Amino acid sequence: MTELLAPAGNMEALRAAVSNGCDAVYLGLEKFGARAYSDNFTIDSLAEAIRYAHLRDVKIYVTMNTIVFEDEICDMRQQLDALNGIGVDGIIVQDLAVFDYVAANFADMEVHCSTQMGVDDLEGTMLLKEMGADRVVLAREVDLADVKKIRKAAKIPIEVFVHGALCVSYSGNCLMSGLIGYRSGNRGRCVGSCRKPYELLERESGRSYGTSYLLSMKDLNTIDHIEDLKSIDSLKIEGRMKEPAYVANVVKRYRKALDEGADQVEREALQKTFNRTYTEGYMFGEDPGSITNIQRPNNFGYEIGTVRGSFKGMYEIALTKTLHQNDIIRIDHENEDVNLSVARLYDQEGKLINQADDTCYIKIKEKLSPGDVVYKTKDYLFYKGLDADLDKEFRRFPLDLKVYAYPGAALVIDAEGFGMQYLYESEEILEEAVSSPTSREQVEKHLARLGETVFVIGELEFESYNAFVPAKLLNSARRQIVQALYDAKLAKWKKRIKQEPAKEPVSFPLQKAYLTATVTTQEQYDVCKACGIKDVYFDNIVRRNQNVYEEREGELLLGGYGGIFRYRKTNPFVTDYSLNVVNAASCYALYQLGAKRVTLSYELNRHQIQDLITAYEKVNGGSPVLEMIVYGRAPLLFTKYCPLKKMGLCGSCKSGAYELKDEYGEFPVLTHEDCSTTILNGKILNLLDEMPQIDGVEAFRLSFTIESAAEVKRVIDLAQQKLEGSTDKSAFNQKTDTRGHFNKEIL
């Protein structure tokens, strides 16, 4: 059976999801979840949520899909122990330290690989299955045909996103928020840098192609493909930061579509809660050039009419859909929004009306023009209906009762609910009725008062011989039976602990520090080699989310789990920054898979690097072998989407160079042969001055992207001098360079 998986940022949203028919809910705690700005749960409130959900056969998955710094490892493990203790069904993870701890220690709490891990191929799925994954959440960029192939070949449950907000970057591979605002998406604190306006410029000429929300993705909506999606194990709705009414609406529509098929009612209803206009997404072949809405980054609403003109101090609106009093509308006037809560709605004579179907009149101070389009962003009556659905019971379970009432004996009720038996026997002895014995109807009246429970009365048998059964006793019996069956059902959730296997220490002799480099052109490669850099990554780079794995020779730089699976037995390899390694346990896991060196995340500061090295040495009795990027324009995001194609410039990347610009600076656009795109930081990461003081890192990498050959040589010469200690001259330029997170902890 296909699972419908709903989001919940708080208890009200969880109840809305369950009340409208979800099969499982994913949510986060205050720490380690990738939505730090949602309300989130405490352990105590989560225990209540689990009880509520499990009684209704709904599973609970907890997101712990942030990267975990070394000083948080103890807290992470304690939190996981507590989650297992209250019966959480699964943990959604990104960091290998979290993955390993769940897989090694808990027999019943599953480990689900988050989309933050960027798995988009069979190879990556197979590797994570081998490591102990119970489910893989595939990247949103995977085509449905490939999803099905992966599921069939890997033989592991697969989860995909089917509705809600989309990241422009491959999830987990976006450093934009962190490097610009020190609030990392990999820490659950994304500030939505992609939802800002950017100007597209040609770098040499300075020609502008206009300012727009060039990186702002439309929202995903796949309800028209629900039949195809039924072959997938779990269908996930995005929205842990959305209001309960949104959760209720989307869950309700997808539940109906799964059970009965989608119709126009469901399609239109989805437009009535938050959306940025819709796309079917990469899963269903959306053109990478048209998956964004560059007009506006927030709630778009849906069109209901146009401004026809003015009349007696009012604006006349020609409607195509009904407008009600208290609806909220926005009017697009010269590409600027005029927003209005319709507290007063008029007819042509200026009389107040409650609704209009064809023509209406409004009074507003702002200037409007004929032809301005009117959108409804909140339907008042529709939301009232959703509010009524926030806390109802989607399904109830039959409670079958056999009641035995005889004078001189206890009241006995043989109850069956949830497929379990409970035998109730009263302490009170029944008396013979003086006049009217208790009837079957009276017994049913009291025992059927189950409205506050998950039960509904099923079959009721009543055997009695002239007995009087007090109403108070029947009510007490009902409550006791319900509680006993609740307790029995909740007790079915196992919380077993596994014996974590002993780990064999892995350590390496510490080598004298040396330089490595990544390059994007043959010219850069030749300069690096001429300058004596031995390890230059060029045509031996296998990026994360580059999942065509040809036979290769020699050492490789691998950016994703699929690459590791494909090449670990044939090629020596170094893991790249895109695996987001920030702790010793993740290093250990990658060495176990065969990594020669592990590249650290961009998001570590100097103290966290030393914490990692110290922790590794303590556990393994020796050093890790690490690589660290100390120079270059950091990749802010890597995306399947092409902003050049969006602006009608498809193919121009072969002859020109482009950049995005905002109020803070310029961000070069680096295109790849497969039409994927990397947005680079305009500021250059420069830690050359710091290299001599960084102990425990073996390889310092220089990352060259748009630099000329002369600039590459200048940087290499300076880096070599710094590493040798032959110059005291600062390599840092205050105007062009940044130290990234090295001296400042990321949030």
Tab-separated table of N, CA and C in Angstrom, residues 515-529 531 533 535-538 541 602 629-635 670 680 684-685 688 700-719:
chain	number	residue	atom	x	y	z
A	515	LEU	N	49.740	20.657	-1.451
A	515	LEU	CA	48.644	21.294	-2.172
A	515	LEU	C	48.009	20.332	-3.157
A	516	THR	N	46.706	20.441	-3.319
A	516	THR	CA	45.973	19.819	-4.420
A	516	THR	C	45.176	20.924	-5.110
A	517	ALA	N	44.538	20.597	-6.224
A	517	ALA	CA	43.759	21.621	-6.925
A	517	ALA	C	42.630	20.987	-7.709
A	518	THR	N	41.523	21.712	-7.808
A	518	THR	CA	40.472	21.388	-8.777
A	518	THR	C	40.469	22.482	-9.829
A	519	VAL	N	40.262	22.096	-11.096
A	519	VAL	CA	40.271	23.054	-12.198
A	519	VAL	C	39.081	22.780	-13.104
A	520	THR	N	38.756	23.769	-13.936
A	520	THR	CA	37.635	23.621	-14.871
A	520	THR	C	38.072	23.706	-16.328
A	521	THR	N	39.335	24.064	-16.587
A	521	THR	CA	39.813	24.163	-17.966
A	521	THR	C	41.156	23.458	-18.115
A	522	GLN	N	41.463	23.072	-19.358
A	522	GLN	CA	42.752	22.439	-19.652
A	522	GLN	C	43.894	23.396	-19.349
A	523	GLU	N	43.692	24.666	-19.638
A	523	GLU	CA	44.721	25.672	-19.378
A	523	GLU	C	45.070	25.725	-17.888
A	524	GLN	N	44.045	25.728	-17.044
A	524	GLN	CA	44.288	25.727	-15.600
A	524	GLN	C	45.015	24.456	-15.166
A	525	TYR	N	44.619	23.336	-15.744
A	525	TYR	CA	45.251	22.057	-15.424
A	525	TYR	C	46.742	22.086	-15.757
A	526	ASP	N	47.063	22.585	-16.928
A	526	ASP	CA	48.461	22.620	-17.357
A	526	ASP	C	49.298	23.491	-16.428
A	527	VAL	N	48.765	24.614	-16.002
A	527	VAL	CA	49.498	25.492	-15.083
A	527	VAL	C	49.741	24.788	-13.749
A	528	CYS	N	48.721	24.123	-13.224
A	528	CYS	CA	48.868	23.415	-11.945
A	528	CYS	C	49.966	22.355	-12.031
A	529	LYS	N	49.950	21.589	-13.090
A	529	LYS	CA	50.957	20.545	-13.260
A	529	LYS	C	52.353	21.149	-13.405
A	531	CYS	N	53.375	23.817	-12.148
A	531	CYS	CA	53.795	24.357	-10.849
A	531	CYS	C	54.092	23.265	-9.827
A	533	ILE	N	52.010	20.674	-8.737
A	533	ILE	CA	50.929	20.077	-7.951
A	533	ILE	C	50.654	18.679	-8.489
A	535	ASP	N	48.344	16.177	-7.323
A	535	ASP	CA	46.938	15.786	-7.413
A	535	ASP	C	46.113	16.960	-7.934
A	536	VAL	N	45.805	16.927	-9.228
A	536	VAL	CA	44.970	17.952	-9.843
A	536	VAL	C	43.697	17.270	-10.336
A	537	TYR	N	42.549	17.702	-9.813
A	537	TYR	CA	41.271	17.092	-10.175
A	537	TYR	C	40.684	17.853	-11.359
A	538	PHE	N	40.496	17.141	-12.456
A	538	PHE	CA	39.961	17.770	-13.670
A	538	PHE	C	38.995	16.799	-14.350
A	541	ILE	N	37.067	14.050	-11.955
A	541	ILE	CA	36.041	14.454	-10.987
A	541	ILE	C	34.717	13.791	-11.348
A	602	TYR	N	32.707	22.930	3.669
A	602	TYR	CA	32.957	24.370	3.716
A	602	TYR	C	32.439	24.987	5.019
A	629	ILE	N	39.505	22.670	1.490
A	629	ILE	CA	39.540	23.704	0.452
A	629	ILE	C	39.895	25.039	1.104
A	630	VAL	N	40.998	25.635	0.658
A	630	VAL	CA	41.490	26.863	1.284
A	630	VAL	C	41.492	28.049	0.331
A	631	TYR	N	41.129	27.813	-0.936
A	631	TYR	CA	41.105	28.934	-1.876
A	631	TYR	C	40.091	28.649	-2.988
A	632	GLY	N	39.372	29.690	-3.380
A	632	GLY	CA	38.507	29.588	-4.550
A	632	GLY	C	37.115	30.137	-4.321
A	633	ARG	N	36.381	30.263	-5.401
A	633	ARG	CA	34.986	30.709	-5.324
A	633	ARG	C	34.122	29.508	-4.958
A	634	ALA	N	33.571	29.540	-3.776
A	634	ALA	CA	32.792	28.399	-3.298
A	634	ALA	C	31.525	28.230	-4.130
A	635	PRO	N	31.104	26.982	-4.372
A	635	PRO	CA	29.843	26.735	-5.077
A	635	PRO	C	28.661	27.015	-4.157
A	670	LEU	N	28.357	29.257	-13.544
A	670	LEU	CA	29.229	28.270	-14.167
A	670	LEU	C	28.360	27.150	-14.724
A	680	LEU	N	28.412	30.411	-8.330
A	680	LEU	CA	29.604	30.581	-7.504
A	680	LEU	C	29.494	31.817	-6.620
A	684	ILE	N	36.000	35.429	-2.925
A	684	ILE	CA	36.917	34.298	-3.033
A	684	ILE	C	37.288	33.814	-1.627
A	685	LEU	N	37.021	32.549	-1.358
A	685	LEU	CA	37.486	31.968	-0.105
A	685	LEU	C	39.012	31.982	-0.115
A	688	LEU	N	44.783	31.111	2.726
A	688	LEU	CA	46.200	30.835	2.512
A	688	LEU	C	47.041	31.282	3.705
A	700	PHE	N	45.795	20.631	1.271
A	700	PHE	CA	45.114	21.919	1.150
A	700	PHE	C	44.787	22.148	-0.320
A	701	ARG	N	43.494	22.292	-0.609
A	701	ARG	CA	43.066	22.354	-2.002
A	701	ARG	C	42.811	23.784	-2.460
A	702	LEU	N	43.282	24.070	-3.673
A	702	LEU	CA	42.986	25.313	-4.367
A	702	LEU	C	41.927	25.004	-5.419
A	703	SER	N	40.844	25.750	-5.401
A	703	SER	CA	39.735	25.484	-6.323
A	703	SER	C	39.666	26.596	-7.367
A	704	PHE	N	39.949	26.241	-8.622
A	704	PHE	CA	39.972	27.216	-9.700
A	704	PHE	C	38.763	27.000	-10.616
A	705	THR	N	38.056	28.105	-10.876
A	705	THR	CA	36.844	28.026	-11.694
A	705	THR	C	36.922	28.962	-12.885
A	706	ILE	N	36.922	30.270	-12.644
A	706	ILE	CA	36.907	31.237	-13.749
A	706	ILE	C	38.227	31.995	-13.848
A	707	GLU	N	39.248	31.555	-13.109
A	707	GLU	CA	40.525	32.258	-13.096
A	707	GLU	C	41.300	32.054	-14.410
A	708	SER	N	42.054	33.074	-14.794
A	708	SER	CA	42.955	32.973	-15.945
A	708	SER	C	44.182	32.163	-15.552
A	709	ALA	N	44.969	31.765	-16.560
A	709	ALA	CA	46.190	31.008	-16.293
A	709	ALA	C	47.148	31.815	-15.418
A	710	ALA	N	47.247	33.107	-15.695
A	710	ALA	CA	48.149	33.954	-14.903
A	710	ALA	C	47.703	34.018	-13.446
A	711	GLU	N	46.383	34.111	-13.232
A	711	GLU	CA	45.876	34.166	-11.860
A	711	GLU	C	46.102	32.838	-11.150
A	712	VAL	N	45.915	31.720	-11.851
A	712	VAL	CA	46.168	30.400	-11.266
A	712	VAL	C	47.616	30.300	-10.807
A	713	LYS	N	48.555	30.733	-11.668
A	713	LYS	CA	49.979	30.656	-11.305
A	713	LYS	C	50.296	31.550	-10.117
A	714	ARG	N	49.721	32.743	-10.098
A	714	ARG	CA	49.966	33.656	-8.976
A	714	ARG	C	49.517	33.049	-7.653
A	715	VAL	N	48.338	32.454	-7.652
A	715	VAL	CA	47.792	31.869	-6.423
A	715	VAL	C	48.625	30.666	-5.980
A	716	ILE	N	49.012	29.820	-6.932
A	716	ILE	CA	49.804	28.637	-6.573
A	716	ILE	C	51.147	29.049	-5.984
A	717	ASP	N	51.810	29.996	-6.611
A	717	ASP	CA	53.104	30.462	-6.094
A	717	ASP	C	52.966	30.984	-4.671
A	718	LEU	N	51.913	31.753	-4.436
A	718	LEU	CA	51.695	32.326	-3.114
A	718	LEU	C	51.369	31.234	-2.099
A	719	ALA	N	50.544	30.268	-2.497
A	719	ALA	CA	50.179	29.173	-1.595
A	719	ALA	C	51.395	28.331	-1.233
